PDB file of C-alpha atoms in Angstrom:
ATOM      1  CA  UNK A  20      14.283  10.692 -31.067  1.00 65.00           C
ATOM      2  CA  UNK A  21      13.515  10.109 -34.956  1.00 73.00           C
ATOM      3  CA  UNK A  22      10.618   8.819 -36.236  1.00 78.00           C
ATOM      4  CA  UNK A  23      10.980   8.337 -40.218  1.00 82.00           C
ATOM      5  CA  UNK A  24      12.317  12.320 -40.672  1.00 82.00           C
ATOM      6  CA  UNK A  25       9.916  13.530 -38.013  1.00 81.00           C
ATOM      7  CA  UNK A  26      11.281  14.862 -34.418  1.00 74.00           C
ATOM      8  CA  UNK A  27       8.997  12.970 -31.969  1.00 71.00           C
ATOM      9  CA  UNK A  28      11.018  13.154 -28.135  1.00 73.00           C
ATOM     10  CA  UNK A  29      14.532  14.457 -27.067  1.00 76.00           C
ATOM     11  CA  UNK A  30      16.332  12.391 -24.639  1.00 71.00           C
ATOM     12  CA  UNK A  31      18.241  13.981 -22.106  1.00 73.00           C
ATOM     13  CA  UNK A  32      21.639  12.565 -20.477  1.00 71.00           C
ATOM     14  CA  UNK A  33      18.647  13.145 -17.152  1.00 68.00           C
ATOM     15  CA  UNK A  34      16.556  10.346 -19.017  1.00 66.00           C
ATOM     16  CA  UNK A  35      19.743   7.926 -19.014  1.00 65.00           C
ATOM     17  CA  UNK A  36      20.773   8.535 -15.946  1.00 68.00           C
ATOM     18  CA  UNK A  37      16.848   8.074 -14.375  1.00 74.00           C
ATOM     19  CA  UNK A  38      16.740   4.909 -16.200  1.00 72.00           C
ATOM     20  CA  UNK A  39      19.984   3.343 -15.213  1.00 72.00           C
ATOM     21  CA  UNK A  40      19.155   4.011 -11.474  1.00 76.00           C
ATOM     22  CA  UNK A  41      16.076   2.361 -12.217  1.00 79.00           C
ATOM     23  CA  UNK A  42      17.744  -0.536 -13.103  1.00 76.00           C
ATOM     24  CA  UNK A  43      19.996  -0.288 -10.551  1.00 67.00           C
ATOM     25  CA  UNK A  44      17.737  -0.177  -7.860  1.00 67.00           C
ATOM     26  CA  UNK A  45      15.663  -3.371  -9.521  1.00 65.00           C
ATOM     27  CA  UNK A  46      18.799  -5.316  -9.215  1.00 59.00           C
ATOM     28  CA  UNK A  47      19.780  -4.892  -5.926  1.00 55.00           C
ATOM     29  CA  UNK A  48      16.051  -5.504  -4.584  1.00 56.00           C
ATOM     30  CA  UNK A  49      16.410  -8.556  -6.564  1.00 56.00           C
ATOM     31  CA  UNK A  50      19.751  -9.645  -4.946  1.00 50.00           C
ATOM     32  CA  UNK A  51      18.416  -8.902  -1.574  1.00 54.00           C
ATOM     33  CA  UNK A  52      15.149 -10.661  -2.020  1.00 64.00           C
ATOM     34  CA  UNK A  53      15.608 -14.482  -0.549  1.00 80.00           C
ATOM     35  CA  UNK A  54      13.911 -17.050  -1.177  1.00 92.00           C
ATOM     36  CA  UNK A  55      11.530 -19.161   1.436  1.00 95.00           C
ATOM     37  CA  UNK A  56      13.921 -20.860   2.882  1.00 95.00           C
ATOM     38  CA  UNK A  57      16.667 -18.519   3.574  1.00 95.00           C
ATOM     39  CA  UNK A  58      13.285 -16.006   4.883  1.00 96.00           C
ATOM     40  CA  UNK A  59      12.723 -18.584   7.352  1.00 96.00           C
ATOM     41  CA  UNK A  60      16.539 -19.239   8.466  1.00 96.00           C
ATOM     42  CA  UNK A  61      16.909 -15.766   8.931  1.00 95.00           C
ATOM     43  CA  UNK A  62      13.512 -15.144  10.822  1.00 97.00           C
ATOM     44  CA  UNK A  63      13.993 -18.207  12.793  1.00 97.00           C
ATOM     45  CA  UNK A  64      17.405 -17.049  13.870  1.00 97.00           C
ATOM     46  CA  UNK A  65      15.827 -13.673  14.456  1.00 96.00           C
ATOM     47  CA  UNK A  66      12.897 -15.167  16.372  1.00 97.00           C
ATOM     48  CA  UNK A  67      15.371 -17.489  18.644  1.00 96.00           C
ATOM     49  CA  UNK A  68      17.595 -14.294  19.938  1.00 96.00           C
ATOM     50  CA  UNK A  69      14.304 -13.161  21.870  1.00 95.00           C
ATOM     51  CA  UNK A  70      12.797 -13.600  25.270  1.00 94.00           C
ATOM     52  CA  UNK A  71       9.506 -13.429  24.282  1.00 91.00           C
ATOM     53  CA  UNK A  72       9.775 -16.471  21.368  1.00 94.00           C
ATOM     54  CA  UNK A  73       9.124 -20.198  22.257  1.00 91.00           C
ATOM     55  CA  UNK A  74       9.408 -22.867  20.293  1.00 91.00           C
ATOM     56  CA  UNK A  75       7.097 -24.920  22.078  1.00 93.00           C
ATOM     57  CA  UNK A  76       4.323 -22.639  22.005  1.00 93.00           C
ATOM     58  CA  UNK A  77       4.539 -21.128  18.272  1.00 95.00           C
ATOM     59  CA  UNK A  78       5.425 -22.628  14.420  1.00 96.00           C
ATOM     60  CA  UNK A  79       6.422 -20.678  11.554  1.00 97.00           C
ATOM     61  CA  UNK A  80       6.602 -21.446   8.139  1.00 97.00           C
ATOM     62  CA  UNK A  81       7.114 -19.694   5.010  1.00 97.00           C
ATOM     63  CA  UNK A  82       5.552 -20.213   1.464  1.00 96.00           C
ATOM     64  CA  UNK A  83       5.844 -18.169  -1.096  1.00 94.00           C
ATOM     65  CA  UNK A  84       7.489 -15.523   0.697  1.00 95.00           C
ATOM     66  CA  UNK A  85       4.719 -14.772   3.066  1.00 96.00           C
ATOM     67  CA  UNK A  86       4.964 -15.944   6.854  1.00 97.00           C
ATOM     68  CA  UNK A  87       2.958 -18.198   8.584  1.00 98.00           C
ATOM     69  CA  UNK A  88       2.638 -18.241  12.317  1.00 98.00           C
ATOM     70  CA  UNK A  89       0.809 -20.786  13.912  1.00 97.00           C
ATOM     71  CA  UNK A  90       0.389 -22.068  17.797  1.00 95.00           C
ATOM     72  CA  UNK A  91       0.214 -19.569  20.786  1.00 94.00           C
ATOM     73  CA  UNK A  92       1.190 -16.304  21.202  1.00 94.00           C
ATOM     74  CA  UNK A  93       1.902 -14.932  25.183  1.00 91.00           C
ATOM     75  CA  UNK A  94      -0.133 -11.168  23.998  1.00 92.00           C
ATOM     76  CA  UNK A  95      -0.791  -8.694  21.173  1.00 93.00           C
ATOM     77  CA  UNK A  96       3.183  -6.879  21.892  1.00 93.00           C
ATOM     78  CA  UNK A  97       4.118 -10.275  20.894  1.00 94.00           C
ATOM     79  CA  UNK A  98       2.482 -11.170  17.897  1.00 95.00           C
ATOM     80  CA  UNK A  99       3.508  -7.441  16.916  1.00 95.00           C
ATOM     81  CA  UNK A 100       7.114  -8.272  17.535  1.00 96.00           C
ATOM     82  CA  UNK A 101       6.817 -11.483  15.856  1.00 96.00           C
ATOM     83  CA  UNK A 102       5.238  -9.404  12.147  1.00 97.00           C
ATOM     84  CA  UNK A 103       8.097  -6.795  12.265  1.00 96.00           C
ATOM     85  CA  UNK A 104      10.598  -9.355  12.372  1.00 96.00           C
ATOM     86  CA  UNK A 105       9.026 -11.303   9.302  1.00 97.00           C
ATOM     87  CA  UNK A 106       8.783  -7.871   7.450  1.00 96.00           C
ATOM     88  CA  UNK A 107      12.299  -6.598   8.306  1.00 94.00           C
ATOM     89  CA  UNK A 108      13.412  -9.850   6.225  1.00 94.00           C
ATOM     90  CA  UNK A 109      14.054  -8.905   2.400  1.00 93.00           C
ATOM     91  CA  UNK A 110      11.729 -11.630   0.161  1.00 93.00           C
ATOM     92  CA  UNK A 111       8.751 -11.634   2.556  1.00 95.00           C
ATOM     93  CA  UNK A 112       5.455 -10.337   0.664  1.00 94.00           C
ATOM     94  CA  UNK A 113       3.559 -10.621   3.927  1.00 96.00           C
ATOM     95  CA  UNK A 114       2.776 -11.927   7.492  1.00 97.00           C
ATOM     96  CA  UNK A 115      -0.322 -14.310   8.596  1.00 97.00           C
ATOM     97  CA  UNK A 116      -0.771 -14.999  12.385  1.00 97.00           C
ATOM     98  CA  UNK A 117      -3.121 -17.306  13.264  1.00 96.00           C
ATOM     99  CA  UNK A 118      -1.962 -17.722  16.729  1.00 95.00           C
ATOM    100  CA  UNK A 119      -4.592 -17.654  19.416  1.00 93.00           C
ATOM    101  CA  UNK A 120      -3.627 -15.284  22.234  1.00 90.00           C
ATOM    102  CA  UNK A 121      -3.269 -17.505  25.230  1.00 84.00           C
ATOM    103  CA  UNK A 122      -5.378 -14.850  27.717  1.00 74.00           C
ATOM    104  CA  UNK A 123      -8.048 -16.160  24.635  1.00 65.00           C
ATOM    105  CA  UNK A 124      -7.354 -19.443  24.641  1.00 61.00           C
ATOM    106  CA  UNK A 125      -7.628 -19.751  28.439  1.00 59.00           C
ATOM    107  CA  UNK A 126     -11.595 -18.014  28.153  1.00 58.00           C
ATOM    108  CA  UNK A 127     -12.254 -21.033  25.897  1.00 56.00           C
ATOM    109  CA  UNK A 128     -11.795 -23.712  28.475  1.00 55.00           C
TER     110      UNK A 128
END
């Protein structure tokens, strides 16, 4: 690199290429990311495949790419379960649970 006549930097084919994967990898995180509704379509389907995830008991929602669980939750292992699936999802920036645990719940009354 030239600045008016002096020699300031050499780029090396190594910078190109280190810059192109750069872009490269900024792309495809970009394609992958979804946005909030295909996150929850995906983590919904997710969510319905297993056992341990009722409808009746528990809500989610997503805003902004983060997840939002609301409701019940059977124990800890589930709510657990429940955050890895939201953050195995491309586009989600983070989980909130604000499930009560029922074993918690049932204290209360």
């Amino acid at each position: 690199m030239v600045r008016g006549r002096r020699l300031v930097g050499i780029v090396t084919s190594g910078d190109l290429v280190k810059a192109l994967l750069r872009q490269a990898e900024a792309d495809t995180a970009s394609a992958d990311a979804c946005d909030d509704a295909q996150i929850l379509a995906r983590l919904v389907a997710e969510l319905e495949r297993q056992t341990w995830w009722s409808r009746a008991w528990s809500h989610v929602s997503v805003d902004n790419g983060i997840v939002m669980y609301h409701g019940m939750v059977g124990n800890e292992a589930e709510r657990d379960a429940a955050r890895v699936a939201a953050e195995g999802i491309a586009g989600v920036r983070g989980v909130v649970d604000e499930r009560l645990c029922t074993i918690e719940w049932q204290t209360m009354v």
